[in-house]
Amino acid sequence: MASVRICVCGDEGTGKSSLIASLVKDVFIQNKIQPVLPPITIPPQLGTPDNVTTSIVDTSARPQDRTTLRKEIRKSNVILLVYSDHYSYERVALFWMPYFRSLGVNVPVVLCANKSDLTGNDNTPQVVEGEMLPVMAEFREIDSCIRASAREHRNVNEVFFLCQKAVTHPIAPLFDYKEGNLKPACVKALKRVFYLCDKDQDGYLDDQEMHDFQAKCFDKPLTPEDLDNIKQTVGKSAPKTTAEKGVDQAGFLQLNKIYAEKGRHETIWIILRKFRYTDSLSLEDGFLHPKFEVPEYSSAELSPAGYRFFVDLFLLFDKDNDGGLSDEELEALFAPTPGLPQSWEDSSFPLSTVRNEAGYVTLQGWLAQWSMTTFMEPKTTLEYLAYLGFEPPTPRESTTAALKVTKSRKRRKRPGRVERNVVLCYVVGAPSAGKSALLDAFLNRPFDPLYRPSIKPRRAVNSVELHGGKQCYLILEELGELEPAILENQAKLDACDLICYTYDSSDPDSFSHIVDLRRRYPQLDNLPAVYTALKADRDKATQRCEQQPDEYTTALMMSAPLHVSVTWNSISELFIALAEAATHPSTAFPRSEEPPPDRTSLYLALGATACAGLAAFMIWRRSTNAP
């Protein structure tokens, strides 16, 4: 917030104008000043909350000035309500607070008991609880109360500081005075802060973690005395905590509750804002959704920093070191987030990736799942990197440092490797061709003979080792009943790296589905493809089609269908072939004619011969021209 607008209200004679004049002149003005002072603006000053510009507007309580009063109240960020005696104190509850509510304003109110020099009260800035507690209990808009004296210039600066703080560090979102507790949204935010600061996830902030927390939030070291005081305070107010191990989550929440109770809620706001929370206790939109554009024909992948972050996260939460994340460990890992990403829920995670025999997500499956998420929806990955506490390598970078953009692969028919490590393959084919079983085999799951027709699209992702040892992540997507809609969607086809045409080699009517697809969607010719004959462990059937599969692919000048079965150990060779075709797309396109012969060697030989001849000629000329 760049500015704070304070509307000073109260009955006539309470000293509103004198308070403002005392602030501006730094002394009490003896002579009677004008009834209503003109608005004044105070530029940012050292020590003010967030160094904001402050506008102070004086008002009149006279009935004839009520229209102006209403207008100024509605324009304000905070109301300073001044009273000075028993009569004006009663008017606070009976008139002023109900009046503010009737206007529908939703801004904090700071109460100021002015002329405290006439009451004989001491210099204590805060009004005693017994004096204003009933009014504060009834009107939650009241942020704080303070005694002041314009005549003696006592607590005048503090009055307006509280007004600034009520706007820049509001108590209302943090603490419920009626219940005497931190509000649920505040508790949720502070739990996430604790989670991110508990680097070893042992449930305690040890001394080093407390020092790191202090340095991050307050930019200054935590002295041994301060640390001892914190532990003692937590120990007294939360006796069940174990101070020897450090400050646990309950103690951390209790410590912040004490800050709120003692009017030090700016401390809580400093913490929350360091962790990118807004005044509504939501994370900053620019933090959750930084600018990240993926050009056409390119894709997003995790960078080395991104992979390292997710590896460390997996190892940190695999508490039993069994190589898999159980449901409980996943729940603990996603505690500071809204839960699993919606796309994970839609794909029935963890069924979409690699799991161990106990059904727990392995490290390979964990990285594969995030690789797929980054490829399909990079903004989701960026959002969860923010929730989970990814720290970029340098302060100037954002969570986008965990991602990278691949080179464009628009010209896929050009020979060579496509520079990307995550590829998407659509698996299409007739119903019951074996597509679902193929995806199960890709995730190392046993064959299930029970046929279940696929309705919704389904994805499976796993890593594949290519020839030469390089690894990539292959996403297989079965399109289900949305197959026609997806194949006629050019944007969906542009995102795809490969089509895997599958048919049941034991069903004579299966291959005709592929022929029909390619006839109905000629745009599929612009995609590399691999033809696959599934269920090769059964008796081969002659296809009821114009051409048999081998003849059909030969006519396209493409490789013959690969005959595989999900019950064979060699099924892994199919996945390697798919990944190789996706990363070297020029090898998997249909061709209408034989490619021209490669005459590169001939051209090189002719070039070498010409160079040798030219060199011989130059030597001969030099020798003949010599004296």
mmCIF file of C-alpha atoms in Angstrom, residues 6-40 42 56-62 65 69 80-84 112 114-115 148-151 153 156 159-160:
data_model
loop_
_atom_site.group_PDB
_atom_site.id
_atom_site.type_symbol
_atom_site.label_atom_id
_atom_site.label_comp_id
_atom_site.label_asym_id
_atom_site.label_seq_id
_atom_site.Cartn_x
_atom_site.Cartn_y
_atom_site.Cartn_z
ATOM 1 C CA ILE A 6 -6.957 8.802 8.097
ATOM 2 C CA CYS A 7 -10.362 10.320 8.828
ATOM 3 C CA VAL A 8 -10.379 11.988 12.278
ATOM 4 C CA CYS A 9 -13.880 11.846 13.809
ATOM 5 C CA GLY A 10 -15.447 12.627 17.178
ATOM 6 C CA ASP A 11 -17.699 15.019 19.036
ATOM 7 C CA GLU A 12 -17.031 18.734 19.078
ATOM 8 C CA GLY A 13 -14.528 19.781 21.730
ATOM 9 C CA THR A 14 -12.713 16.462 22.019
ATOM 10 C CA GLY A 15 -9.503 17.967 20.596
ATOM 11 C CA LYS A 16 -9.424 16.467 17.096
ATOM 12 C CA SER A 17 -7.884 19.526 15.464
ATOM 13 C CA SER A 18 -5.482 20.005 18.358
ATOM 14 C CA LEU A 19 -4.188 16.446 17.945
ATOM 15 C CA ILE A 20 -3.505 17.045 14.257
ATOM 16 C CA ALA A 21 -1.874 20.423 14.900
ATOM 17 C CA SER A 22 0.251 18.957 17.677
ATOM 18 C CA LEU A 23 1.461 16.263 15.276
ATOM 19 C CA VAL A 24 2.325 18.756 12.538
ATOM 20 C CA LYS A 25 3.826 21.520 14.706
ATOM 21 C CA ASP A 26 5.332 19.125 17.255
ATOM 22 C CA VAL A 27 3.979 21.432 20.005
ATOM 23 C CA PHE A 28 0.555 22.314 21.413
ATOM 24 C CA ILE A 29 -1.060 25.407 19.846
ATOM 25 C CA GLN A 30 -2.350 27.594 22.707
ATOM 26 C CA ASN A 31 -4.511 29.955 20.664
ATOM 27 C CA LYS A 32 -7.784 28.634 19.343
ATOM 28 C CA ILE A 33 -7.276 27.197 15.922
ATOM 29 C CA GLN A 34 -9.844 27.062 13.115
ATOM 30 C CA PRO A 35 -12.743 24.642 13.771
ATOM 31 C CA VAL A 36 -11.761 22.223 10.985
ATOM 32 C CA LEU A 37 -8.226 21.976 9.649
ATOM 33 C CA PRO A 38 -7.631 21.485 5.927
ATOM 34 C CA PRO A 39 -6.379 18.046 4.877
ATOM 35 C CA ILE A 40 -2.658 17.514 5.304
ATOM 36 C CA ILE A 42 2.731 13.602 5.466
ATOM 37 C CA ILE A 56 -5.026 13.179 7.561
ATOM 38 C CA VAL A 57 -8.516 14.627 7.158
ATOM 39 C CA ASP A 58 -10.148 16.621 9.973
ATOM 40 C CA THR A 59 -13.962 16.540 10.215
ATOM 41 C CA SER A 60 -16.792 18.364 11.940
ATOM 42 C CA ALA A 61 -19.518 16.663 13.979
ATOM 43 C CA ARG A 62 -22.074 19.415 13.373
ATOM 44 C CA ASP A 65 -21.616 19.052 8.022
ATOM 45 C CA LEU A 69 -18.478 13.697 7.093
ATOM 46 C CA LEU A 80 -9.405 7.841 14.243
ATOM 47 C CA LEU A 81 -12.273 8.266 16.716
ATOM 48 C CA VAL A 82 -11.385 10.809 19.425
ATOM 49 C CA TYR A 83 -13.143 11.171 22.780
ATOM 50 C CA SER A 84 -12.133 13.189 25.859
ATOM 51 C CA CYS A 112 -8.031 7.831 21.170
ATOM 52 C CA ASN A 114 -7.497 12.623 24.294
ATOM 53 C CA LYS A 115 -6.887 15.221 27.056
ATOM 54 C CA ALA A 148 -2.959 10.890 24.431
ATOM 55 C CA SER A 149 -2.628 14.559 25.296
ATOM 56 C CA ALA A 150 -2.327 17.172 22.584
ATOM 57 C CA ARG A 151 -1.492 19.806 25.228
ATOM 58 C CA HIS A 153 2.286 16.326 23.245
ATOM 59 C CA VAL A 156 0.525 12.097 19.669
ATOM 60 C CA VAL A 159 -1.775 7.810 17.843
ATOM 61 C CA PHE A 160 -1.165 8.276 14.148
#
